[in-house]
Tab-separated table of C-alpha atoms and ligand atoms in Angstrom:
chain	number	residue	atom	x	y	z
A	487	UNK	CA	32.461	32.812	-10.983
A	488	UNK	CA	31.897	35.321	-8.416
A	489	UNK	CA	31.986	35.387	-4.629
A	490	UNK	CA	34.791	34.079	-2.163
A	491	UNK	CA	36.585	30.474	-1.284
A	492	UNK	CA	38.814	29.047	1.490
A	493	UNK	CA	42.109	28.480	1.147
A	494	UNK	CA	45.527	27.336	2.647
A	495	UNK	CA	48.204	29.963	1.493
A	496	UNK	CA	51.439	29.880	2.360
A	497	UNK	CA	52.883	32.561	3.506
A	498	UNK	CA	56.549	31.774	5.005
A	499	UNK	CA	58.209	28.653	6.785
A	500	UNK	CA	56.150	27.712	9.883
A	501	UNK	CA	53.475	30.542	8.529
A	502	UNK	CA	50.466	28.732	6.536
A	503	UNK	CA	47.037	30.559	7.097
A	504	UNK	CA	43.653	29.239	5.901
A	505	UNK	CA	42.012	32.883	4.061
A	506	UNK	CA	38.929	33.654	2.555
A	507	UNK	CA	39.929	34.838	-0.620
A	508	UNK	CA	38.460	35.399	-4.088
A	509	UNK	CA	37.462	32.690	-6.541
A	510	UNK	CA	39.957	33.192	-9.471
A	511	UNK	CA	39.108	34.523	-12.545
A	512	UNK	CA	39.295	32.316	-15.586
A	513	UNK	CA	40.584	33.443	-19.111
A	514	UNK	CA	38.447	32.149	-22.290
A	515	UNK	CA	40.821	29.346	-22.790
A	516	UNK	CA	41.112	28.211	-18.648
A	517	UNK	CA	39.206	25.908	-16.534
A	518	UNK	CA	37.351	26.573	-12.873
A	519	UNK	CA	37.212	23.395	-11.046
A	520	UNK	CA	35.631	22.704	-7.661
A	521	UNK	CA	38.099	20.560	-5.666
A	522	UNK	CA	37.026	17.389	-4.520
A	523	UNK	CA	40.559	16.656	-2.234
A	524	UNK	CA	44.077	17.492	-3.138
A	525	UNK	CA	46.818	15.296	-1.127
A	526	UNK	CA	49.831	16.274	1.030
A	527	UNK	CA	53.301	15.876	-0.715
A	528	UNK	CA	56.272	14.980	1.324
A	529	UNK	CA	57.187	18.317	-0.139
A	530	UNK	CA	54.588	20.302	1.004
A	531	UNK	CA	55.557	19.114	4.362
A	532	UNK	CA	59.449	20.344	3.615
A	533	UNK	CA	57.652	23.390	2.194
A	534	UNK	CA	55.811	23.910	5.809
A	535	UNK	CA	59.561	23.310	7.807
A	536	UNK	CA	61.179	25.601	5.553
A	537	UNK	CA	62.587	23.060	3.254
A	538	UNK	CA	66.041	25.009	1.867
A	539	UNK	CA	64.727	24.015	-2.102
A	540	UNK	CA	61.333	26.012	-1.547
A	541	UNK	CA	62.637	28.791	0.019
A	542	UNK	CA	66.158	29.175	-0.625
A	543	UNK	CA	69.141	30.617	1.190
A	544	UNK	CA	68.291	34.365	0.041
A	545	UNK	CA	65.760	35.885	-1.753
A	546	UNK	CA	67.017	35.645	-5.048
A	547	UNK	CA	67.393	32.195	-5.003
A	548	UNK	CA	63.658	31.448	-3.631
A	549	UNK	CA	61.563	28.397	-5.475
A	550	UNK	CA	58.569	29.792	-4.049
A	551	UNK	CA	56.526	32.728	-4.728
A	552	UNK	CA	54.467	33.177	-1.235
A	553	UNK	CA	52.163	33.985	-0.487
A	554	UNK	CA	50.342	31.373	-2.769
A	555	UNK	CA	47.938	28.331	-2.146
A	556	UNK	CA	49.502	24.767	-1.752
A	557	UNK	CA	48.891	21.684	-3.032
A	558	UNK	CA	49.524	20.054	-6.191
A	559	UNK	CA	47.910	16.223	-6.257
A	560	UNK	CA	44.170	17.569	-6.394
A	561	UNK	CA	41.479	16.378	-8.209
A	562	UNK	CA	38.227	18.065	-8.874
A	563	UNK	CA	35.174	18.956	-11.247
A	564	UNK	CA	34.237	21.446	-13.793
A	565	UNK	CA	32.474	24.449	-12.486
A	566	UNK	CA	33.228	26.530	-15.674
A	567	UNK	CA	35.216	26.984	-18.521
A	568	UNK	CA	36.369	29.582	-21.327
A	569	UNK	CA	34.873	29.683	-25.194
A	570	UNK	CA	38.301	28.111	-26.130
A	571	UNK	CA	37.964	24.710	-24.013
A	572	UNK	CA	37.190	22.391	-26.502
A	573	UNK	CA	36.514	18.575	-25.011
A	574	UNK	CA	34.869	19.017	-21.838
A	575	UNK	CA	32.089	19.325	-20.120
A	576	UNK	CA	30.343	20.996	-16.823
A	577	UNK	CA	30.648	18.577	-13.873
A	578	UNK	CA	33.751	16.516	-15.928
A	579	UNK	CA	36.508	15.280	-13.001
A	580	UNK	CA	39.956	16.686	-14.108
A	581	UNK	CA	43.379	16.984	-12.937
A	582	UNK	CA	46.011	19.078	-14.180
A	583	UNK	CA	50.263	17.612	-14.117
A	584	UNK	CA	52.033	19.230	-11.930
A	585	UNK	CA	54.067	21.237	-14.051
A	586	UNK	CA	52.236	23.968	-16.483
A	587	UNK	CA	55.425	24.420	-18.780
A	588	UNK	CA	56.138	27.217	-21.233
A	589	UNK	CA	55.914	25.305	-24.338
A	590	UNK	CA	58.651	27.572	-25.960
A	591	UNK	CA	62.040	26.621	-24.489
A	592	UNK	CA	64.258	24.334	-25.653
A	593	UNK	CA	63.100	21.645	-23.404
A	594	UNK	CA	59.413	22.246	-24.406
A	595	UNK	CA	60.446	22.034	-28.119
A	596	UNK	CA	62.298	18.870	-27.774
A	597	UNK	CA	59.217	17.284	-25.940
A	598	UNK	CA	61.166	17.124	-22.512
A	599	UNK	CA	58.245	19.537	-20.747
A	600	UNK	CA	59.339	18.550	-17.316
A	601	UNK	CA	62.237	20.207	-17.682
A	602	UNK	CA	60.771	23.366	-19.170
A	603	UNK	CA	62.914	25.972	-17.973
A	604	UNK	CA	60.484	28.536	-17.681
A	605	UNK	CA	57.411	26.509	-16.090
A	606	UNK	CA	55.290	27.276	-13.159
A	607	UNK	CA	54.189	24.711	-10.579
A	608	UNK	CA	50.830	24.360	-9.297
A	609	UNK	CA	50.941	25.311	-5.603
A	610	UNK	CA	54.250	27.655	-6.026
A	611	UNK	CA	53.926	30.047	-8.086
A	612	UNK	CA	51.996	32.953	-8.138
A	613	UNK	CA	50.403	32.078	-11.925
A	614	UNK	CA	49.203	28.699	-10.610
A	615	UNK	CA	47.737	28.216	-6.857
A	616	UNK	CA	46.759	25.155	-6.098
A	617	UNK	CA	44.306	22.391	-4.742
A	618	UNK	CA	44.479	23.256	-1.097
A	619	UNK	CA	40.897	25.541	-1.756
A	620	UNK	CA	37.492	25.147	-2.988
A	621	UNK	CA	37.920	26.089	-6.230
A	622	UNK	CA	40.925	26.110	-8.705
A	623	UNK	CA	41.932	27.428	-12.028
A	624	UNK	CA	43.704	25.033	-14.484
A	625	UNK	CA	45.906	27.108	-16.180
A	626	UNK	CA	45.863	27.990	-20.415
A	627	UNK	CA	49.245	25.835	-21.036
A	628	UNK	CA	48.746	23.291	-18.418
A	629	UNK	CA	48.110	19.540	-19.451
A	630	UNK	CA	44.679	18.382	-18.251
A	631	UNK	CA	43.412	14.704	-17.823
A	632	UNK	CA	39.645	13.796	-17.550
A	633	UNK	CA	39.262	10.976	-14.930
A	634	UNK	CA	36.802	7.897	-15.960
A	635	UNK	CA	33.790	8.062	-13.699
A	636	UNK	CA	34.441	5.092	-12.125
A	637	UNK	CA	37.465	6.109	-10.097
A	638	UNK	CA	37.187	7.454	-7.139
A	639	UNK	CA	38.174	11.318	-6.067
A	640	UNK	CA	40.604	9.507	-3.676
A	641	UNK	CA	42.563	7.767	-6.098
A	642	UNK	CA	42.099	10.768	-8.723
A	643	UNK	CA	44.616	12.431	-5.992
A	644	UNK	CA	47.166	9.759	-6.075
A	645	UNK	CA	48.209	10.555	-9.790
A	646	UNK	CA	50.795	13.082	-9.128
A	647	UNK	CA	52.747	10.978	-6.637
A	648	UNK	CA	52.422	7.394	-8.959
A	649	UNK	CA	52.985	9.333	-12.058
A	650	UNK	CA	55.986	10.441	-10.392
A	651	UNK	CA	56.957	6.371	-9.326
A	652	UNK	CA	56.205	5.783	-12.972
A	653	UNK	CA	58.560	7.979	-14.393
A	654	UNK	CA	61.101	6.740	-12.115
A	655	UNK	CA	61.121	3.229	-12.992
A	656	UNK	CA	60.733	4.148	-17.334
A	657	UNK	CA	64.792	6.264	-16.224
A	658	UNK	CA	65.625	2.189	-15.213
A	659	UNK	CA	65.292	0.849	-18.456
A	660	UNK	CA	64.073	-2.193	-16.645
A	661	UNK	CA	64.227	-5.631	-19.022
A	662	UNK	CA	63.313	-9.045	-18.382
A	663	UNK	CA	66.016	-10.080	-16.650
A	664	UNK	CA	66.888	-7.655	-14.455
A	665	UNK	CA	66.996	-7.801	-10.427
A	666	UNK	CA	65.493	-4.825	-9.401
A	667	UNK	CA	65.471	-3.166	-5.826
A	668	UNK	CA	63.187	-0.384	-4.642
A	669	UNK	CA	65.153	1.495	-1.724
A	670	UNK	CA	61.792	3.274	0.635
A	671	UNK	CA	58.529	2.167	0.002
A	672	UNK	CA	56.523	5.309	0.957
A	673	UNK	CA	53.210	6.162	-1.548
A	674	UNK	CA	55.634	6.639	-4.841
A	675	UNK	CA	58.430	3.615	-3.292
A	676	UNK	CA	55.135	1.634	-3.784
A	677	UNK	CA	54.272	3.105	-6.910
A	678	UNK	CA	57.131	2.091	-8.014
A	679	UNK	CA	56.802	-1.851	-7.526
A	680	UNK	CA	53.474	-1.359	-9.575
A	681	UNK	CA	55.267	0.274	-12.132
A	682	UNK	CA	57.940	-1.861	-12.048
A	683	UNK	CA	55.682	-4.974	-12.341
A	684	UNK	CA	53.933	-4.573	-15.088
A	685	UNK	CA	57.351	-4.588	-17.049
A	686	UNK	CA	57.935	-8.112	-15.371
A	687	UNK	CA	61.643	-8.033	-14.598
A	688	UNK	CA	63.503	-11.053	-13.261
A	689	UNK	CA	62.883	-10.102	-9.405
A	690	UNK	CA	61.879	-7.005	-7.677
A	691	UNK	CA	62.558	-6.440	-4.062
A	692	UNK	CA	61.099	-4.079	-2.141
A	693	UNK	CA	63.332	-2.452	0.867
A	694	UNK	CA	61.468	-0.417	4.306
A	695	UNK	CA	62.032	-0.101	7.616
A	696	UNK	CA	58.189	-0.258	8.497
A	697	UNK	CA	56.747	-4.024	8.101
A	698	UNK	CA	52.918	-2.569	7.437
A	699	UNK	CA	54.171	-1.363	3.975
A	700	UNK	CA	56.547	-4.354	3.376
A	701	UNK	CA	53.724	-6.138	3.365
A	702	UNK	CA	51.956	-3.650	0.678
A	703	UNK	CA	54.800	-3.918	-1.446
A	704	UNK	CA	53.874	-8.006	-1.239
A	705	UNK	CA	50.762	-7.249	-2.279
A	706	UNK	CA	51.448	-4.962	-5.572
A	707	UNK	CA	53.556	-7.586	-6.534
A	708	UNK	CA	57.140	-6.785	-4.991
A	709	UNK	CA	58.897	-11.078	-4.753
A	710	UNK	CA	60.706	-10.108	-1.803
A	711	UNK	CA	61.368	-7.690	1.186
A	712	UNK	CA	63.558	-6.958	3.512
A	713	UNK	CA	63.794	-4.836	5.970
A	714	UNK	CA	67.118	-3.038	6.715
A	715	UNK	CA	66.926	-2.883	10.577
A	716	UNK	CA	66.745	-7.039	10.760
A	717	UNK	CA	69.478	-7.865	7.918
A	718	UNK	CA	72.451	-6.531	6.160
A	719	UNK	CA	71.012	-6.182	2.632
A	720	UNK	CA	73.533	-5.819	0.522
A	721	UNK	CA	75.185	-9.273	1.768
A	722	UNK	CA	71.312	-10.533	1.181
A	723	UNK	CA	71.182	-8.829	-1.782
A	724	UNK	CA	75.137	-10.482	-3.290
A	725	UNK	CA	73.942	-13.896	-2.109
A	726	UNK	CA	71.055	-13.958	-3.947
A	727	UNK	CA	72.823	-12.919	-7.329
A	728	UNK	CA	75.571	-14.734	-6.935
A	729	UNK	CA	77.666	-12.237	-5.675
A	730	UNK	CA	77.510	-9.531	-8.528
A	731	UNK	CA	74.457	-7.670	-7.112
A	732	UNK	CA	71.164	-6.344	-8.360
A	733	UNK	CA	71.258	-4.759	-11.892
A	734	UNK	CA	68.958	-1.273	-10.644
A	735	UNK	CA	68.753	0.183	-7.490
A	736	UNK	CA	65.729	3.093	-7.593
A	737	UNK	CA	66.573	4.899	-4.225
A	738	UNK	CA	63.158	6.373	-3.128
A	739	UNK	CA	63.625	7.553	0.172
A	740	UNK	CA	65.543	10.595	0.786
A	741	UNK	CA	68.484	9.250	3.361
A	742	UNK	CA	72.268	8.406	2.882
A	743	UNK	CA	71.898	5.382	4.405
A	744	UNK	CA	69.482	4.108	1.176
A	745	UNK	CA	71.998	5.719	-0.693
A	746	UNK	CA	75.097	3.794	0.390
A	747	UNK	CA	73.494	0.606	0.654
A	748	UNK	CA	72.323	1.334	-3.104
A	749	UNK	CA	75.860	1.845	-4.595
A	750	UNK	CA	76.799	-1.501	-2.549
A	751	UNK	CA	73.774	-3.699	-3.592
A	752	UNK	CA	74.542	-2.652	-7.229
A	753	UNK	CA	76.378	-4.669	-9.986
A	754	UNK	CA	79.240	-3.596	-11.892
A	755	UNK	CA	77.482	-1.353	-14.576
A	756	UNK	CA	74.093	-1.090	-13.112
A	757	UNK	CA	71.673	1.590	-12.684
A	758	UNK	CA	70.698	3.528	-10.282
A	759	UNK	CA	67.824	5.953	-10.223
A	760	UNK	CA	67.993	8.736	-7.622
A	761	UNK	CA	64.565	10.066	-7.081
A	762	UNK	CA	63.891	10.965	-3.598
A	763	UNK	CA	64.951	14.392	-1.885
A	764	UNK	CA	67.537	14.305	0.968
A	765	UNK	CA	66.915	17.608	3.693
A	766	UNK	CA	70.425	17.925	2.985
A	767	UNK	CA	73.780	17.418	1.146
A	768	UNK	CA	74.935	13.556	2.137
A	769	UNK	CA	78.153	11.862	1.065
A	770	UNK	CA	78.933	8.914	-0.491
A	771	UNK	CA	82.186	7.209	-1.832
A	772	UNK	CA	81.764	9.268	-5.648
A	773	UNK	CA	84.359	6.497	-6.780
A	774	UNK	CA	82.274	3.730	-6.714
A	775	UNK	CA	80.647	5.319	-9.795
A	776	UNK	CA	83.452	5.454	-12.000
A	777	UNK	CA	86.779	3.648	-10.792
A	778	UNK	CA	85.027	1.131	-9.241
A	779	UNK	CA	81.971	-0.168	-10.665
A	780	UNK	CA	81.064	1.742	-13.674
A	781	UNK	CA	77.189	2.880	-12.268
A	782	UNK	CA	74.777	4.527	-15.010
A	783	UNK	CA	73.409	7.112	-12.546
A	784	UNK	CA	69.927	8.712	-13.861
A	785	UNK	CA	67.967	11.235	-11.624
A	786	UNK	CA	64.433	11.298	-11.621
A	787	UNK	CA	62.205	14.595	-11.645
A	788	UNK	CA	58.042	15.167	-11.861
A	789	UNK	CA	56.165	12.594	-14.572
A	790	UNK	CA	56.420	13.649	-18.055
A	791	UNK	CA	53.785	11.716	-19.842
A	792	UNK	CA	52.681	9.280	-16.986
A	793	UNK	CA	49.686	10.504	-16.164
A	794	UNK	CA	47.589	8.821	-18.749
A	795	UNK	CA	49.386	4.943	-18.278
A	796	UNK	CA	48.763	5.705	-14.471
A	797	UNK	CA	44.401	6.887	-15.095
A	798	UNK	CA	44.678	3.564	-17.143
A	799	UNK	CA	46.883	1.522	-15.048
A	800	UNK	CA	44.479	2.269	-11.983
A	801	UNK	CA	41.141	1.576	-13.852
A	802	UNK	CA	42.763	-1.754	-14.689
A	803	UNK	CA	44.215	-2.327	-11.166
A	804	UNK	CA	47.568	-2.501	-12.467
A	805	UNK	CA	48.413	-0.087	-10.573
A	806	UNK	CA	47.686	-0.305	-6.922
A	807	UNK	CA	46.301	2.382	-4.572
A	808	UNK	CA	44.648	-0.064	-2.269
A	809	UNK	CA	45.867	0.815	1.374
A	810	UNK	CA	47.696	3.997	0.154
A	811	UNK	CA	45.381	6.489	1.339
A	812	UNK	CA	45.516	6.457	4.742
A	813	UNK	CA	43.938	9.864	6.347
A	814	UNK	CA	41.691	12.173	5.332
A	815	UNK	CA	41.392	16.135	6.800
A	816	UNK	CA	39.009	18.722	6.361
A	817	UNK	CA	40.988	21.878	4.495
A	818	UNK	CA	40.777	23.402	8.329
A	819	UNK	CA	42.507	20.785	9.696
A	820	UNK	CA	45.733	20.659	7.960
A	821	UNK	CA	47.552	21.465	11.135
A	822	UNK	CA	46.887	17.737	12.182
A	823	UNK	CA	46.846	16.500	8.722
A	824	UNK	CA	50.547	17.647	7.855
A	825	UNK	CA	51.493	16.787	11.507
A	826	UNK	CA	50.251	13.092	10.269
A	827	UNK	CA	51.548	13.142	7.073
A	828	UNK	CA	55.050	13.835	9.166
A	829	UNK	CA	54.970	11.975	12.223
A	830	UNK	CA	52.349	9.209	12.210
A	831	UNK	CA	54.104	6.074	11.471
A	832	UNK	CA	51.060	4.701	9.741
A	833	UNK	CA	50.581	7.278	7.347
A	834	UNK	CA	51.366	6.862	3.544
A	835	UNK	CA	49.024	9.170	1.771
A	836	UNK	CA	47.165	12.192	3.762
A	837	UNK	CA	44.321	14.177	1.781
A	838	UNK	CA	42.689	17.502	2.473
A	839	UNK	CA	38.993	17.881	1.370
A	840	UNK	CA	37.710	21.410	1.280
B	411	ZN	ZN1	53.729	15.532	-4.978
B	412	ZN	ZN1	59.425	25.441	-21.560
């Protein structure tokens, strides 16, 4: 398609410009979509501060390839598409997974994808720009999803993020009787008590400082809360198994303090799922892990094959997005919209619509 598009490029930390640039090109087996809203990642904000994991110490060890248009949780429809797309049609709402991976590696050939060694990311690299534009190109080996009609663009966008919460909670293992805790109940810390629900475990409890998304975490089906600032919760968490402690901890927030009341709240040989991002290195006691209680520690990294259980698990409602989306921005505002996404207290899921 000819002619020219807005969009947010990043260019350097502190340095994002919106840019009228050209619509991209698409190759005979690629996809043009028209973007209906793509969200704000607690990433993108890191991205915007600098974040050390974008941009890296020196050049050589840089994530990023700027400048390049943000945003990976977008949704849109099909303006056009190659001779070789097979299965689609003009005006079908799509979204592409995060990661557009190689397909040749070792980790590709094994079936692990998200670990593809030699993968782009949409919003990163300079072979996949992202949602934060009018249009978009979904790239030859990336993995498309059509949406069903009858969800909403909104929810299209939270995908990414509960695909990621999904993914999470399968590294648990989670069985019947297990006590699970959910340490940060942010968009994918919520995710996560939906995922974790529909396996039914023994208890889940959901753990936040902020009492609006306590309640949330009630409502997708979390038995019990706490909040950290009114209790100690690992002595809450002891007394109400006896003493032993829970049998997964799934820390989802990104601070020591989640950590180290994680490897306290956990039994002797329980699991623990590390998925959020600290802003940097923390320290914890390492020998709780082995000398003391014998922890399974499993990280937790993008949402290999979770996107289709979460399209289905939303069009059932087992998987909750009511209340998640919180503020939406026009594409020119995404000053104020990341400044929400950072600071407003209220805030769980910020989109941009172009
Ligand atoms: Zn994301
Ligand atoms: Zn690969």
């Amino acid at each position: 398609m000819e002619g020219k598009m807005k969009a947010l490029r990043m260019y350097a930390p502190n340095d994002f410009r919106i840019e009228e640039i050209p619509i991209p090109d698409i190759r005979e087996d690629e996809i043009l979509i028209k973007v209906e809203a793509c969200g704000i990642c607690a990433g993108d904000v890191k991205t915007l501060h600098g974040g050390i994991r974008v941009w890296g110490t020196t050049p050589e060890n840089r994530y990023i390839e700027a400048p390049i248009t943000g945003g990976h949780e977008f949704v849109g429809r099909v303006v056009e598409f190659g001779s070789k797309v097979n299965g689609i049609k003009l005006g079908d709402r799509m979204v592409s997974e995060q990661i557009v991976p190689c397909g040749e590696c070792r980790f590709c050939r094994e079936g692990n994808y998200s670990m593809c060694h030699r993968h782009y990311i949409y919003g990163f690299k300079q072979e996949t720009p992202g949602g934060f534009a009018e249009y978009m190109k979904f790239h030859h080996s990336g993995i498309h999803h059509i949406i069903p009609e009858g969800m909403s663009a909104w929810e299209a966008t939270l995908i990414e993020p509960l695909a990621c919460a999904m993914h999470a909670v399968d590294r648990a293992k989670i069985g019947h009787s297990d006590i699970v805790v959910i340490g940060g109940l942010g968009a994918i810390g919520l995710g996560m008590v939906s995922a974790a629900r529909k396996l039914e475990p023994k208890m889940i409890i959901g753990l936040d400082l902020r009492r609006k998304r306590l309640e949330l975490a009630k409502q997708y089906g979390a038995d019990l809360v706490m909040n950290p600032m009114d209790m100690d919760v690992v002595e809450e968490i002891k007394k109400l198994t006896e003493g032993y402690g829970c049998d997964v901890y799934i820390e989802a927030s990104g601070s020591e303090k989640s950590v180290k009341q994680g490897m306290g709240a956990i039994r002797f040989q329980g699991r623990y799922v590390q998925f959020g991002v600290f802003p940097e290195e923390i320290t914890v006691d390492w020998n709780d892990i082995g000398d003391g209680k014998e922890i399974d520690i499993y990280g937790a990294h993008l949402a290999p094959y979770c996107y289709r259980p979460v399209i289905h698990g939303i069009m059932n409602g087992s998987i909750h997005t009511e209340g998640l989306m919180t503020h939406t921005y026009r594409l020119e505002d995404w000053k104020e919209a990341f400044e929400t996404a950072e600071k407003n207290p209220d805030a769980l899921k910020v989109m941009l619509v172009p």
